[in-house]
PDB file of C-alpha atoms in Angstrom:
ATOM      1  CA  MET V  19      48.041  44.526 245.424  1.00 90.00           C
ATOM      2  CA  ASP V  20      50.559  47.673 244.857  1.00 87.00           C
ATOM      3  CA  THR V  21      51.342  47.745 248.422  1.00 92.00           C
ATOM      4  CA  ILE V  22      52.086  43.881 248.567  1.00 91.00           C
ATOM      5  CA  GLY V  23      54.649  44.268 245.762  1.00 91.00           C
ATOM      6  CA  ASP V  24      56.065  40.744 244.151  1.00 92.00           C
ATOM      7  CA  ARG V  25      55.031  38.736 247.402  1.00 94.00           C
ATOM      8  CA  LYS V  26      53.111  35.798 246.896  1.00 94.00           C
ATOM      9  CA  VAL V  27      49.180  36.267 247.830  1.00 94.00           C
ATOM     10  CA  TYR V  28      46.874  33.491 248.389  1.00 95.00           C
ATOM     11  CA  TRP V  29      43.070  34.033 248.465  1.00 96.00           C
ATOM     12  CA  VAL V  30      40.425  31.425 249.311  1.00 98.00           C
ATOM     13  CA  ASN V  31      37.185  32.152 247.803  1.00 98.00           C
ATOM     14  CA  VAL V  32      33.908  31.659 249.661  1.00 98.00           C
ATOM     15  CA  ARG V  33      31.138  29.228 249.431  1.00 98.00           C
ATOM     16  CA  VAL V  34      27.978  31.137 251.235  1.00 97.00           C
ATOM     17  CA  PRO V  35      25.218  29.878 249.106  1.00 95.00           C
ATOM     18  CA  THR V  36      22.592  31.979 251.355  1.00 93.00           C
ATOM     19  CA  LYS V  37      24.201  35.191 250.158  1.00 96.00           C
ATOM     20  CA  ARG V  38      23.693  36.819 247.032  1.00 96.00           C
ATOM     21  CA  TRP V  39      27.201  38.390 247.168  1.00 98.00           C
ATOM     22  CA  GLN V  40      28.852  35.073 246.893  1.00 98.00           C
ATOM     23  CA  ASN V  41      29.275  34.817 243.121  1.00 98.00           C
ATOM     24  CA  ASP V  42      30.516  38.394 242.766  1.00 98.00           C
ATOM     25  CA  VAL V  43      33.008  37.856 245.323  1.00 98.00           C
ATOM     26  CA  ASN V  44      34.341  34.901 243.585  1.00 98.00           C
ATOM     27  CA  ASP V  45      34.018  36.547 240.333  1.00 98.00           C
ATOM     28  CA  MET V  46      36.229  39.451 241.490  1.00 98.00           C
ATOM     29  CA  LEU V  47      38.679  37.256 242.963  1.00 98.00           C
ATOM     30  CA  ALA V  48      38.747  35.136 239.661  1.00 98.00           C
ATOM     31  CA  LYS V  49      39.634  38.388 237.786  1.00 98.00           C
ATOM     32  CA  MET V  50      42.369  39.339 240.115  1.00 96.00           C
ATOM     33  CA  ALA V  51      44.169  36.105 240.098  1.00 96.00           C
ATOM     34  CA  LYS V  52      44.178  36.379 236.222  1.00 97.00           C
ATOM     35  CA  LYS V  53      45.303  40.146 236.352  1.00 96.00           C
ATOM     36  CA  TYR V  54      48.159  39.603 238.947  1.00 95.00           C
ATOM     37  CA  ASP V  55      50.942  37.163 238.540  1.00 94.00           C
ATOM     38  CA  ASN V  56      51.709  36.752 242.193  1.00 95.00           C
ATOM     39  CA  MET V  57      48.249  36.005 243.126  1.00 96.00           C
ATOM     40  CA  THR V  58      46.665  32.313 243.750  1.00 95.00           C
ATOM     41  CA  LEU V  59      43.074  31.606 243.894  1.00 97.00           C
ATOM     42  CA  ILE V  60      42.527  28.855 246.189  1.00 98.00           C
ATOM     43  CA  ASP V  61      39.000  27.648 244.675  1.00 98.00           C
ATOM     44  CA  TRP V  62      37.419  26.254 247.592  1.00 98.00           C
ATOM     45  CA  TYR V  63      33.823  26.897 246.089  1.00 98.00           C
ATOM     46  CA  ASP V  64      34.371  24.797 243.156  1.00 97.00           C
ATOM     47  CA  TYR V  65      36.118  22.155 245.438  1.00 97.00           C
ATOM     48  CA  SER V  66      33.430  22.012 247.855  1.00 98.00           C
ATOM     49  CA  LYS V  67      30.150  22.953 245.924  1.00 96.00           C
ATOM     50  CA  ASP V  68      28.891  19.231 245.494  1.00 97.00           C
ATOM     51  CA  HIS V  69      29.787  18.252 249.268  1.00 98.00           C
ATOM     52  CA  ASP V  70      26.990  19.579 251.379  1.00 98.00           C
ATOM     53  CA  GLU V  71      27.548  17.031 253.710  1.00 98.00           C
ATOM     54  CA  TRP V  72      31.117  18.806 254.672  1.00 98.00           C
ATOM     55  CA  PHE V  73      28.913  21.530 256.066  1.00 98.00           C
ATOM     56  CA  TYR V  74      26.488  22.357 259.085  1.00 98.00           C
ATOM     57  CA  ASP V  75      22.820  23.105 258.181  1.00 97.00           C
ATOM     58  CA  ASP V  76      23.507  26.613 257.226  1.00 97.00           C
ATOM     59  CA  GLN V  77      25.513  25.319 254.343  1.00 96.00           C
ATOM     60  CA  VAL V  78      28.325  27.937 255.243  1.00 97.00           C
ATOM     61  CA  HIS V  79      30.533  26.551 258.260  1.00 98.00           C
ATOM     62  CA  PRO V  80      32.171  23.222 257.586  1.00 98.00           C
ATOM     63  CA  ASN V  81      31.597  20.463 260.177  1.00 99.00           C
ATOM     64  CA  PRO V  82      34.160  18.575 261.408  1.00 99.00           C
ATOM     65  CA  GLU V  83      34.176  16.427 258.374  1.00 98.00           C
ATOM     66  CA  GLY V  84      34.327  19.664 256.129  1.00 98.00           C
ATOM     67  CA  MET V  85      36.957  21.288 258.068  1.00 98.00           C
ATOM     68  CA  ILE V  86      39.437  18.348 257.467  1.00 98.00           C
ATOM     69  CA  HIS V  87      38.851  18.586 253.711  1.00 98.00           C
ATOM     70  CA  TYR V  88      39.373  22.270 253.995  1.00 98.00           C
ATOM     71  CA  ALA V  89      42.661  21.832 255.821  1.00 98.00           C
ATOM     72  CA  HIS V  90      44.071  19.437 253.227  1.00 96.00           C
ATOM     73  CA  PHE V  91      42.813  21.316 250.386  1.00 97.00           C
ATOM     74  CA  VAL V  92      44.035  24.747 251.343  1.00 97.00           C
ATOM     75  CA  SER V  93      47.484  23.065 252.647  1.00 96.00           C
ATOM     76  CA  GLN V  94      47.837  21.522 249.324  1.00 95.00           C
ATOM     77  CA  ALA V  95      47.317  24.530 247.422  1.00 94.00           C
ATOM     78  CA  LEU V  96      49.744  26.299 249.953  1.00 94.00           C
ATOM     79  CA  LEU V  97      52.293  23.766 249.914  1.00 93.00           C
ATOM     80  CA  GLY V  98      51.922  21.571 246.679  1.00 79.00           C
ATOM     81  CA  GLY V  99      51.039  24.814 244.725  1.00 61.00           C
ATOM     82  CA  LYS V 100      47.499  23.005 243.747  1.00 60.00           C
ATOM     83  CA  SER V 101      44.886  25.251 244.213  1.00 61.00           C
ATOM     84  CA  SER V 102      41.561  24.252 242.218  1.00 61.00           C
ATOM     85  CA  SER V 103      39.664  20.858 241.856  1.00 56.00           C
ATOM     86  CA  SER V 104      40.944  20.366 238.279  1.00 53.00           C
ATOM     87  CA  GLU V 105      44.359  20.113 239.789  1.00 53.00           C
ATOM     88  CA  LEU V 106      43.708  18.490 242.997  1.00 47.00           C
ATOM     89  CA  THR V 107      41.638  15.404 242.394  1.00 41.00           C
ATOM     90  CA  LYS V 108      38.469  15.313 244.840  1.00 39.00           C
ATOM     91  CA  ASP V 109      38.727  11.422 245.100  1.00 38.00           C
ATOM     92  CA  SER V 110      42.458  10.594 245.307  1.00 42.00           C
ATOM     93  CA  GLU V 111      43.032   7.801 247.313  1.00 42.00           C
ATOM     94  CA  VAL V 112      45.621   9.218 249.596  1.00 43.00           C
ATOM     95  CA  THR V 113      43.596  12.286 250.675  1.00 46.00           C
ATOM     96  CA  ASP V 114      40.500  10.171 251.238  1.00 50.00           C
ATOM     97  CA  GLU V 115      42.264   7.677 253.279  1.00 54.00           C
ATOM     98  CA  ALA V 116      43.886  10.358 255.478  1.00 51.00           C
ATOM     99  CA  THR V 117      40.313  12.405 255.746  1.00 50.00           C
ATOM    100  CA  ASN V 118      38.516   9.299 256.993  1.00 54.00           C
ATOM    101  CA  GLN V 119      41.062   8.515 259.474  1.00 56.00           C
ATOM    102  CA  ASP V 120      41.011  12.151 260.715  1.00 55.00           C
ATOM    103  CA  SER V 121      37.117  12.446 260.664  1.00 54.00           C
ATOM    104  CA  GLU V 122      37.313   9.179 262.544  1.00 61.00           C
ATOM    105  CA  ASP V 123      39.886  10.358 265.256  1.00 59.00           C
ATOM    106  CA  LEU V 124      38.061  13.743 265.622  1.00 57.00           C
ATOM    107  CA  THR V 125      34.612  12.211 265.893  1.00 52.00           C
ATOM    108  CA  ASN V 126      36.157   9.872 268.743  1.00 56.00           C
ATOM    109  CA  GLY V 127      37.552  13.266 270.218  1.00 53.00           C
ATOM    110  CA  ALA V 128      41.244  11.821 269.540  1.00 44.00           C
ATOM    111  CA  THR V 129      44.022  13.685 268.272  1.00 41.00           C
ATOM    112  CA  SER V 130      45.112  12.121 264.949  1.00 42.00           C
ATOM    113  CA  SER V 131      48.738  11.099 264.550  1.00 41.00           C
ATOM    114  CA  SER V 132      49.313  13.228 261.702  1.00 41.00           C
ATOM    115  CA  MET V 133      48.224  16.285 263.708  1.00 42.00           C
ATOM    116  CA  ALA V 134      50.661  15.151 266.413  1.00 42.00           C
ATOM    117  CA  ASN V 135      53.314  14.686 264.135  1.00 42.00           C
ATOM    118  CA  THR V 136      53.026  17.894 262.758  1.00 41.00           C
ATOM    119  CA  SER V 137      53.235  19.607 265.968  1.00 41.00           C
ATOM    120  CA  GLU V 138      56.250  17.656 266.995  1.00 45.00           C
ATOM    121  CA  ASP V 139      57.923  18.546 263.381  1.00 44.00           C
ATOM    122  CA  LEU V 140      57.364  22.713 264.052  1.00 42.00           C
ATOM    123  CA  ASP V 141      58.525  22.111 267.636  1.00 46.00           C
ATOM    124  CA  THR V 142      61.838  20.546 266.200  1.00 44.00           C
ATOM    125  CA  ALA V 143      61.927  23.144 263.185  1.00 45.00           C
ATOM    126  CA  GLN V 144      62.122  26.145 265.778  1.00 42.00           C
TER     127      GLN V 144
END
């Protein structure tokens, strides 16, 4: 962190219930976030812990539905400043509606309109 200086740093913690080190890593990241004002912890563990349906059988790697939730959660933390489930409501209507549509599109093999719009916006911004 000394090398980084005052630049803003974001860390996503882990959800690896099959590994003993999961809690040690998450505890260390939480302590660092309290110690360094320029560090934001994105609490994926807390946000996803009650959603086994978001993961493949290994309970570590997100399935297509879980990938959508992960992307929404991390992007909200990066763009909206919300990095924990207490700040970002798990059951918000907007997130659920977008996630359901994106999951349906992904399942059907189609590109979602929100993904297409994002790509166009990025091309225009450059």
